[in-house]
Amino acid sequence: MIETKSKQIKAFIAGVNLKDPNFDYYMTELRELARANNMEVVGQASQNAENIVAGTYFGVGKINQIKAMAQGLKAKALVINDELTPTQIRNLESMTKLKVVDRTELILEIFSNRAKTKQAKLQVQLARLQYELPRLHPSENSLDQQRGSGGASGGFANRGSGETKLELNRRTIGKQISAIKKELKEISKQEDVKSARRNNSRLPQVALVGYTNAGKSTTLNELLKVFSEDSDKKQVFEKNMLFATLDTSVRRIDLPDDRSFILSDTVGFISKLPHNLIESFKATLQEAKQADLLVNVVDSSDPNMVQMTKTTQKVLQEIGITNVPMITAYNKADLTERQFPQIEGNDILYSAKDKDSIKELARLISKKIFSNYEKVNLLIPLSAGKELSYMHEYGKVTKEDYEDDGIHITAQLSPSDLIRYKKYQV
Ligand SMILES: Nc1nc2c(ncn2[C@@H]2O[C@H](COP(=O)(O)OP(=O)(O)OP(=O)(O)O)[C@@H](O)[C@H]2O)c(=O)[nH]1
Ligand SMILES: [Mg+2]
């Protein structure tokens, strides 16, 4: 495991480039990931190749070169741009005499350090154990066998004879994995109930998604400040670092024209997110899957903006979120030379730190989610008090007259509410 003490570890980053046009960008990300892991990146190397060398990742010549460079720079760790096999890690470590860390472990480590809630902690732990399981290797000492006294079950000390330490470790991890999965299932059941309750309210659901550090949490906080009472209490954690958010937060936003929606903020993305991590964070990403609209927040001031946008689209696809309508919100325009706020079709250029921008963003969101609402005239009998209060809370009542035959209402209704109120239509 990587040290996370305050003292920074000098690290050398390196990768094999299999003619990937995004290679430089991946290396930039790797540098950021290393920094986020309390490492000081002192040097970098790459090798152009047709294939990865199965046993050692790099060719031998490259490894010697890296070793010499890293030694000269006093690096203690070698950070690799891809996920490595256990053999590759071992061979690279013995050849370079450096601590070797692959991209997956870096990401897992950052997630571990950031996780705060029980759900996030369990999700990260699950991903880590799944990463470790195939990487367990027999102890260096092949005689290191665990000899138990028989087949009795329970208690790790009491195992069948001749069971190797490796098998024992595998079994322990396997057990831990299923226990965590069970616990996560329980949590996710409770989450389902919560989200079903929200769904019942029939308020449209909007999810902020996007590359890590793009400003999703800031956008949520600023929308709350402009459109919600008590916004101080509802603020979420925002910070200039990778993966500041690991949990999903859900808030209600009340727009001035009586139109409300549910807004969620969730974990950010990066390229080559470890598969296990995506798997275990699926529950957290449910909100985005169920959303009526996705707001893809992009840092427009970042030179790698285009790749970041593509990364987000790719991760969304991997999670199976493919047909939710999306707008792209190019944030941090204050750090660019461009005029803002500016709406163009489904895109907005804005700054989360600018009030006018936030209002424009809300306008665009509102336009998208309420576009299929219809204006109708209804006559609701005085006896239907429940239907009336529902209408006030979730529909948009623009006109209301109490008369002898009932209440005459003009309202904006969603397609599902149109069906519900059809019998009252006049
Ligand atoms: N200059 C400027 N900085 C911004 C703007 N929006 C957000 N930031 C900063 O960008 C950093 C990241 O913001 P967050 O809101 O935490 O980003 P996020 O997308 O939630 O990031 P993760 O949770 O890590 O995925 C913070 O330091 C914010 O203050 C903006 O419009 N302009
Ligand atoms: Mg965030």
JSON list of C-alpha atoms and ligand atoms in Angstrom, two decimals, residues 210-219 221 237-246 265-269 297 299 331-335 350-354, ligand 1:
[
{"chain": "A", "resi": 210, "resn": "GLY", "atom": "CA", "xyz": [-18.86, 14.64, -15.40]},
{"chain": "A", "resi": 211, "resn": "TYR", "atom": "CA", "xyz": [-15.15, 14.57, -15.07]},
{"chain": "A", "resi": 212, "resn": "THR", "atom": "CA", "xyz": [-13.70, 14.89, -11.60]},
{"chain": "A", "resi": 213, "resn": "ASN", "atom": "CA", "xyz": [-12.99, 18.46, -10.44]},
{"chain": "A", "resi": 214, "resn": "ALA", "atom": "CA", "xyz": [-15.19, 19.99, -13.19]},
{"chain": "A", "resi": 215, "resn": "GLY", "atom": "CA", "xyz": [-17.30, 21.86, -10.64]},
{"chain": "A", "resi": 216, "resn": "LYS", "atom": "CA", "xyz": [-20.38, 19.67, -10.18]},
{"chain": "A", "resi": 217, "resn": "SER", "atom": "CA", "xyz": [-20.62, 20.13, -6.42]},
{"chain": "A", "resi": 218, "resn": "THR", "atom": "CA", "xyz": [-19.98, 23.86, -6.74]},
{"chain": "A", "resi": 219, "resn": "THR", "atom": "CA", "xyz": [-22.77, 24.07, -9.32]},
{"chain": "A", "resi": 221, "resn": "ASN", "atom": "CA", "xyz": [-24.22, 24.57, -4.08]},
{"chain": "A", "resi": 237, "resn": "PHE", "atom": "CA", "xyz": [-18.47, 19.30, -0.07]},
{"chain": "A", "resi": 238, "resn": "GLU", "atom": "CA", "xyz": [-16.55, 20.98, -2.88]},
{"chain": "A", "resi": 239, "resn": "LYS", "atom": "CA", "xyz": [-12.79, 21.19, -3.20]},
{"chain": "A", "resi": 240, "resn": "ASN", "atom": "CA", "xyz": [-10.04, 21.60, -5.73]},
{"chain": "A", "resi": 241, "resn": "MET", "atom": "CA", "xyz": [-8.90, 17.98, -5.78]},
{"chain": "A", "resi": 242, "resn": "LEU", "atom": "CA", "xyz": [-9.56, 14.74, -7.63]},
{"chain": "A", "resi": 243, "resn": "PHE", "atom": "CA", "xyz": [-12.57, 12.78, -6.40]},
{"chain": "A", "resi": 244, "resn": "ALA", "atom": "CA", "xyz": [-13.75, 15.23, -3.76]},
{"chain": "A", "resi": 245, "resn": "THR", "atom": "CA", "xyz": [-17.21, 13.68, -3.99]},
{"chain": "A", "resi": 246, "resn": "LEU", "atom": "CA", "xyz": [-17.70, 9.95, -3.56]},
{"chain": "A", "resi": 265, "resn": "ASP", "atom": "CA", "xyz": [-24.46, 15.34, -7.43]},
{"chain": "A", "resi": 266, "resn": "THR", "atom": "CA", "xyz": [-22.27, 12.29, -7.61]},
{"chain": "A", "resi": 267, "resn": "VAL", "atom": "CA", "xyz": [-18.78, 10.83, -8.01]},
{"chain": "A", "resi": 268, "resn": "GLY", "atom": "CA", "xyz": [-16.68, 12.26, -10.83]},
{"chain": "A", "resi": 269, "resn": "PHE", "atom": "CA", "xyz": [-15.02, 10.33, -13.63]},
{"chain": "A", "resi": 297, "resn": "VAL", "atom": "CA", "xyz": [-20.34, 19.48, -16.32]},
{"chain": "A", "resi": 299, "resn": "ASP", "atom": "CA", "xyz": [-14.13, 22.38, -17.09]},
{"chain": "A", "resi": 331, "resn": "ASN", "atom": "CA", "xyz": [-18.05, 25.56, -16.48]},
{"chain": "A", "resi": 332, "resn": "LYS", "atom": "CA", "xyz": [-15.23, 27.84, -15.25]},
{"chain": "A", "resi": 333, "resn": "ALA", "atom": "CA", "xyz": [-15.73, 30.27, -18.12]},
{"chain": "A", "resi": 334, "resn": "ASP", "atom": "CA", "xyz": [-14.34, 32.96, -15.81]},
{"chain": "A", "resi": 335, "resn": "LEU", "atom": "CA", "xyz": [-10.93, 31.38, -16.36]},
{"chain": "A", "resi": 350, "resn": "TYR", "atom": "CA", "xyz": [-21.02, 29.51, -17.64]},
{"chain": "A", "resi": 351, "resn": "SER", "atom": "CA", "xyz": [-19.23, 29.93, -14.35]},
{"chain": "A", "resi": 352, "resn": "ALA", "atom": "CA", "xyz": [-20.64, 28.27, -11.27]},
{"chain": "A", "resi": 353, "resn": "LYS", "atom": "CA", "xyz": [-19.33, 31.23, -9.28]},
{"chain": "A", "resi": 354, "resn": "ASP", "atom": "CA", "xyz": [-21.43, 33.77, -11.19]},
{"chain": "B", "resi": 1, "resn": "LIG", "atom": "N1", "xyz": [-12.60, 29.67, -11.19]},
{"chain": "B", "resi": 1, "resn": "LIG", "atom": "C1", "xyz": [-13.60, 28.81, -11.03]},
{"chain": "B", "resi": 1, "resn": "LIG", "atom": "N2", "xyz": [-13.44, 27.75, -10.22]},
{"chain": "B", "resi": 1, "resn": "LIG", "atom": "C2", "xyz": [-14.49, 26.89, -10.08]},
{"chain": "B", "resi": 1, "resn": "LIG", "atom": "C3", "xyz": [-15.71, 27.08, -10.76]},
{"chain": "B", "resi": 1, "resn": "LIG", "atom": "N3", "xyz": [-16.53, 26.06, -10.44]},
{"chain": "B", "resi": 1, "resn": "LIG", "atom": "C4", "xyz": [-15.84, 25.28, -9.57]},
{"chain": "B", "resi": 1, "resn": "LIG", "atom": "N4", "xyz": [-14.61, 25.77, -9.36]},
{"chain": "B", "resi": 1, "resn": "LIG", "atom": "C5", "xyz": [-13.56, 25.20, -8.48]},
{"chain": "B", "resi": 1, "resn": "LIG", "atom": "O1", "xyz": [-13.19, 23.93, -8.97]},
{"chain": "B", "resi": 1, "resn": "LIG", "atom": "C6", "xyz": [-12.83, 23.06, -7.90]},
{"chain": "B", "resi": 1, "resn": "LIG", "atom": "C7", "xyz": [-13.59, 21.75, -7.98]},
{"chain": "B", "resi": 1, "resn": "LIG", "atom": "O2", "xyz": [-14.93, 21.99, -7.75]},
{"chain": "B", "resi": 1, "resn": "LIG", "atom": "P1", "xyz": [-15.95, 20.85, -7.26]},
{"chain": "B", "resi": 1, "resn": "LIG", "atom": "O3", "xyz": [-17.31, 21.46, -7.31]},
{"chain": "B", "resi": 1, "resn": "LIG", "atom": "O4", "xyz": [-15.50, 20.23, -6.01]},
{"chain": "B", "resi": 1, "resn": "LIG", "atom": "O5", "xyz": [-15.77, 19.80, -8.47]},
{"chain": "B", "resi": 1, "resn": "LIG", "atom": "P2", "xyz": [-16.54, 18.41, -8.70]},
{"chain": "B", "resi": 1, "resn": "LIG", "atom": "O6", "xyz": [-16.89, 18.32, -10.14]},
{"chain": "B", "resi": 1, "resn": "LIG", "atom": "O7", "xyz": [-17.63, 18.26, -7.73]},
{"chain": "B", "resi": 1, "resn": "LIG", "atom": "O8", "xyz": [-15.34, 17.40, -8.41]},
{"chain": "B", "resi": 1, "resn": "LIG", "atom": "P3", "xyz": [-15.36, 15.87, -7.85]},
{"chain": "B", "resi": 1, "resn": "LIG", "atom": "O9", "xyz": [-16.31, 15.82, -6.71]},
{"chain": "B", "resi": 1, "resn": "LIG", "atom": "O10", "xyz": [-13.94, 15.66, -7.46]},
{"chain": "B", "resi": 1, "resn": "LIG", "atom": "O11", "xyz": [-15.75, 15.01, -8.98]},
{"chain": "B", "resi": 1, "resn": "LIG", "atom": "C8", "xyz": [-13.11, 23.84, -6.62]},
{"chain": "B", "resi": 1, "resn": "LIG", "atom": "O12", "xyz": [-11.91, 24.38, -6.17]},
{"chain": "B", "resi": 1, "resn": "LIG", "atom": "C9", "xyz": [-14.06, 24.93, -7.07]},
{"chain": "B", "resi": 1, "resn": "LIG", "atom": "O13", "xyz": [-13.97, 26.10, -6.28]},
{"chain": "B", "resi": 1, "resn": "LIG", "atom": "C10", "xyz": [-15.84, 28.24, -11.61]},
{"chain": "B", "resi": 1, "resn": "LIG", "atom": "O14", "xyz": [-16.85, 28.49, -12.26]},
{"chain": "B", "resi": 1, "resn": "LIG", "atom": "N5", "xyz": [-14.75, 29.04, -11.71]}
]
